[in-house]
C-alpha cells in the first residue's frame, strides 16, 4: 500500500466526518449515514482508533498493523462486538481513502476479527419478576371489572 498523498489517519478523519455529516459521503448502499451511526463512529474513532493510529500516514498502515491492534483489543478483554465495531469505523474511513486515491488497498481487508463470543443469559432479576407479576395481576383484576361488552373493543 503506497501513499499517493501523505495524509495521516487523523487528517483523513477530519476530512471524512464533515462530509459524511453533510451527506456528501454515503454508506455502502448509497444512503446517507444516519446521525447515530456517525456519532458512534466519532466516539469509536476518538476513544480507540485515533489514539492508536491518528498520527500514522494512511499509506503506511498495513494489514499486519490492524491485525496486531485487533489482537491487542481482544487481549485487553474487549467484547468481540466492540472489537468489530472499532475495526468497522476504521474500515469505513480507509475505504473512503481508497476511493479518494489516498491509498491503493484498504489495510482492514482480510483482518481476522473475533467471533461473536459467548451469548449472555438475559435472566430477569427476582425483584423485577415479582413486580411484573404484581402488575400483571392488577391489570387482570381491572380488566375483569370492565363490563363484558367493553372487553373486546
Tab-separated table of C-alpha atoms in Angstrom:
chain	number	residue	atom	x	y	z
A	1	UNK	CA	0.000	0.000	0.000
A	2	UNK	CA	1.744	3.130	-1.188
A	3	UNK	CA	0.515	6.565	-0.181
A	4	UNK	CA	-0.226	8.897	-3.011
A	5	UNK	CA	-0.812	11.663	-0.508
A	6	UNK	CA	0.977	11.817	2.885
A	7	UNK	CA	-2.299	12.139	4.792
A	8	UNK	CA	-2.493	10.864	8.363
A	9	UNK	CA	-5.398	8.836	9.690
A	10	UNK	CA	-6.392	11.851	11.835
A	11	UNK	CA	-6.308	14.155	8.775
A	12	UNK	CA	-8.415	11.710	6.769
A	13	UNK	CA	-10.910	11.512	9.638
A	14	UNK	CA	-11.152	15.312	9.831
A	15	UNK	CA	-11.970	15.355	6.100
A	16	UNK	CA	-14.367	12.383	6.203
A	17	UNK	CA	-16.509	13.403	9.188
A	18	UNK	CA	-17.984	16.741	7.973
A	19	UNK	CA	-18.579	15.321	4.503
A	20	UNK	CA	-20.419	12.332	5.939
A	21	UNK	CA	-22.461	14.643	8.182
A	22	UNK	CA	-23.397	16.751	5.140
A	23	UNK	CA	-24.437	13.665	3.177
A	24	UNK	CA	-21.656	14.033	0.601
A	25	UNK	CA	-20.079	10.741	1.645
A	26	UNK	CA	-22.601	7.934	1.627
A	27	UNK	CA	-22.741	4.442	3.062
A	28	UNK	CA	-22.163	1.261	1.084
A	29	UNK	CA	-25.781	1.147	-0.138
A	30	UNK	CA	-25.729	4.773	-1.285
A	31	UNK	CA	-27.835	6.102	1.596
A	32	UNK	CA	-26.683	8.953	3.765
A	33	UNK	CA	-25.206	7.971	7.101
A	34	UNK	CA	-27.692	8.230	9.939
A	35	UNK	CA	-26.712	10.663	12.700
A	36	UNK	CA	-26.486	7.819	15.225
A	37	UNK	CA	-24.035	5.909	13.041
A	38	UNK	CA	-21.862	8.990	12.563
A	39	UNK	CA	-21.976	9.628	16.318
A	40	UNK	CA	-20.921	6.037	17.028
A	41	UNK	CA	-18.070	6.278	14.520
A	42	UNK	CA	-16.957	9.576	16.091
A	43	UNK	CA	-16.926	8.070	19.581
A	44	UNK	CA	-15.051	4.994	18.395
A	45	UNK	CA	-12.531	6.992	16.427
A	46	UNK	CA	-11.790	9.439	19.253
A	47	UNK	CA	-11.689	6.806	22.001
A	48	UNK	CA	-9.841	3.976	20.271
A	49	UNK	CA	-8.696	4.429	16.691
A	50	UNK	CA	-7.129	7.904	16.694
A	51	UNK	CA	-5.040	7.271	19.830
A	52	UNK	CA	-3.681	4.140	18.141
A	53	UNK	CA	-3.334	5.291	14.523
A	54	UNK	CA	-4.083	9.030	14.335
A	55	UNK	CA	-0.513	10.099	13.673
A	56	UNK	CA	0.185	7.339	11.152
A	57	UNK	CA	0.132	8.039	7.435
A	58	UNK	CA	-2.741	6.158	5.819
A	59	UNK	CA	-0.299	4.832	3.217
A	60	UNK	CA	1.996	3.463	5.915
A	61	UNK	CA	-0.767	1.491	7.609
A	62	UNK	CA	-0.553	-2.228	6.875
A	63	UNK	CA	-2.903	-5.150	7.378
A	64	UNK	CA	-0.465	-6.539	9.961
A	65	UNK	CA	-0.745	-3.281	11.954
A	66	UNK	CA	-4.523	-3.538	12.044
A	67	UNK	CA	-4.358	-7.242	12.909
A	68	UNK	CA	-1.968	-6.543	15.807
A	69	UNK	CA	-4.359	-3.837	17.006
A	70	UNK	CA	-7.297	-6.270	16.879
A	71	UNK	CA	-5.255	-8.825	18.825
A	72	UNK	CA	-4.408	-6.170	21.452
A	73	UNK	CA	-8.073	-5.209	21.863
A	74	UNK	CA	-9.019	-8.859	22.313
A	75	UNK	CA	-6.196	-9.330	24.828
A	76	UNK	CA	-7.498	-6.318	26.780
A	77	UNK	CA	-10.752	-8.201	27.198
A	78	UNK	CA	-12.961	-6.108	24.925
A	79	UNK	CA	-16.113	-7.828	23.734
A	80	UNK	CA	-15.980	-9.292	20.238
A	81	UNK	CA	-18.678	-6.895	19.017
A	82	UNK	CA	-16.765	-3.894	20.390
A	83	UNK	CA	-13.653	-5.002	18.517
A	84	UNK	CA	-15.657	-5.481	15.312
A	85	UNK	CA	-17.304	-2.058	15.696
A	86	UNK	CA	-13.904	-0.436	16.247
A	87	UNK	CA	-12.392	-2.018	13.151
A	88	UNK	CA	-15.520	-1.214	11.147
A	89	UNK	CA	-15.140	2.511	11.868
A	90	UNK	CA	-11.539	2.342	10.654
A	91	UNK	CA	-12.562	0.191	7.668
A	92	UNK	CA	-15.169	2.759	6.551
A	93	UNK	CA	-12.650	5.591	6.780
A	94	UNK	CA	-9.983	3.671	4.879
A	95	UNK	CA	-12.486	2.580	2.229
A	96	UNK	CA	-13.106	6.268	1.594
A	97	UNK	CA	-9.325	6.797	1.433
A	98	UNK	CA	-9.185	4.168	-1.322
A	99	UNK	CA	-11.972	5.945	-3.234
A	100	UNK	CA	-10.122	9.255	-2.834
A	101	UNK	CA	-6.940	7.534	-4.087
A	102	UNK	CA	-5.081	8.332	-0.885
A	103	UNK	CA	-4.214	4.621	-0.672
A	104	UNK	CA	-4.447	1.762	-3.128
A	105	UNK	CA	-5.698	-1.012	-0.800
A	106	UNK	CA	-7.705	-0.967	2.422
A	107	UNK	CA	-5.497	-2.469	5.156
A	108	UNK	CA	-8.609	-3.624	7.020
A	109	UNK	CA	-9.446	-6.079	4.248
A	110	UNK	CA	-8.598	-9.613	5.317
A	111	UNK	CA	-8.170	-8.810	9.003
A	112	UNK	CA	-9.387	-11.673	11.193
A	113	UNK	CA	-11.924	-10.465	13.719
A	114	UNK	CA	-13.121	-12.281	16.834
A	115	UNK	CA	-16.299	-14.302	16.561
A	116	UNK	CA	-19.467	-13.420	18.420
A	117	UNK	CA	-18.261	-14.629	21.788
A	118	UNK	CA	-20.376	-16.191	24.479
A	119	UNK	CA	-24.057	-15.338	24.477
A	120	UNK	CA	-25.179	-13.711	27.674
A	121	UNK	CA	-28.110	-15.046	29.639
A	122	UNK	CA	-30.868	-12.500	29.940
A	123	UNK	CA	-32.391	-13.597	33.208
A	124	UNK	CA	-34.847	-11.303	34.882
A	125	UNK	CA	-33.844	-10.340	38.427
A	126	UNK	CA	-36.234	-11.820	41.025
A	127	UNK	CA	-37.370	-8.393	42.262
A	128	UNK	CA	-38.363	-7.367	38.736
A	129	UNK	CA	-40.174	-10.677	38.190
A	130	UNK	CA	-42.198	-10.112	41.375
A	131	UNK	CA	-43.044	-6.541	40.294
A	132	UNK	CA	-44.064	-7.746	36.844
A	133	UNK	CA	-46.277	-10.473	38.291
A	134	UNK	CA	-47.902	-7.971	40.655
A	135	UNK	CA	-48.526	-5.539	37.794
A	136	UNK	CA	-49.999	-8.318	35.629
A	137	UNK	CA	-52.339	-9.347	38.428
A	138	UNK	CA	-53.511	-5.732	38.855
A	139	UNK	CA	-54.206	-5.365	35.138
A	140	UNK	CA	-56.101	-8.659	35.106
A	141	UNK	CA	-58.274	-7.581	38.071
A	142	UNK	CA	-59.058	-4.249	36.416
A	143	UNK	CA	-59.867	-5.989	33.130
A	144	UNK	CA	-62.275	-8.292	34.997
A	145	UNK	CA	-64.091	-5.222	36.375
A	146	UNK	CA	-64.911	-3.961	32.884
A	147	UNK	CA	-68.384	-4.626	31.529
A	148	UNK	CA	-68.278	-7.708	29.327
A	149	UNK	CA	-69.210	-5.704	26.174
A	150	UNK	CA	-66.161	-3.434	26.615
A	151	UNK	CA	-63.624	-6.217	26.875
A	152	UNK	CA	-63.439	-6.860	23.132
A	153	UNK	CA	-63.315	-3.352	21.693
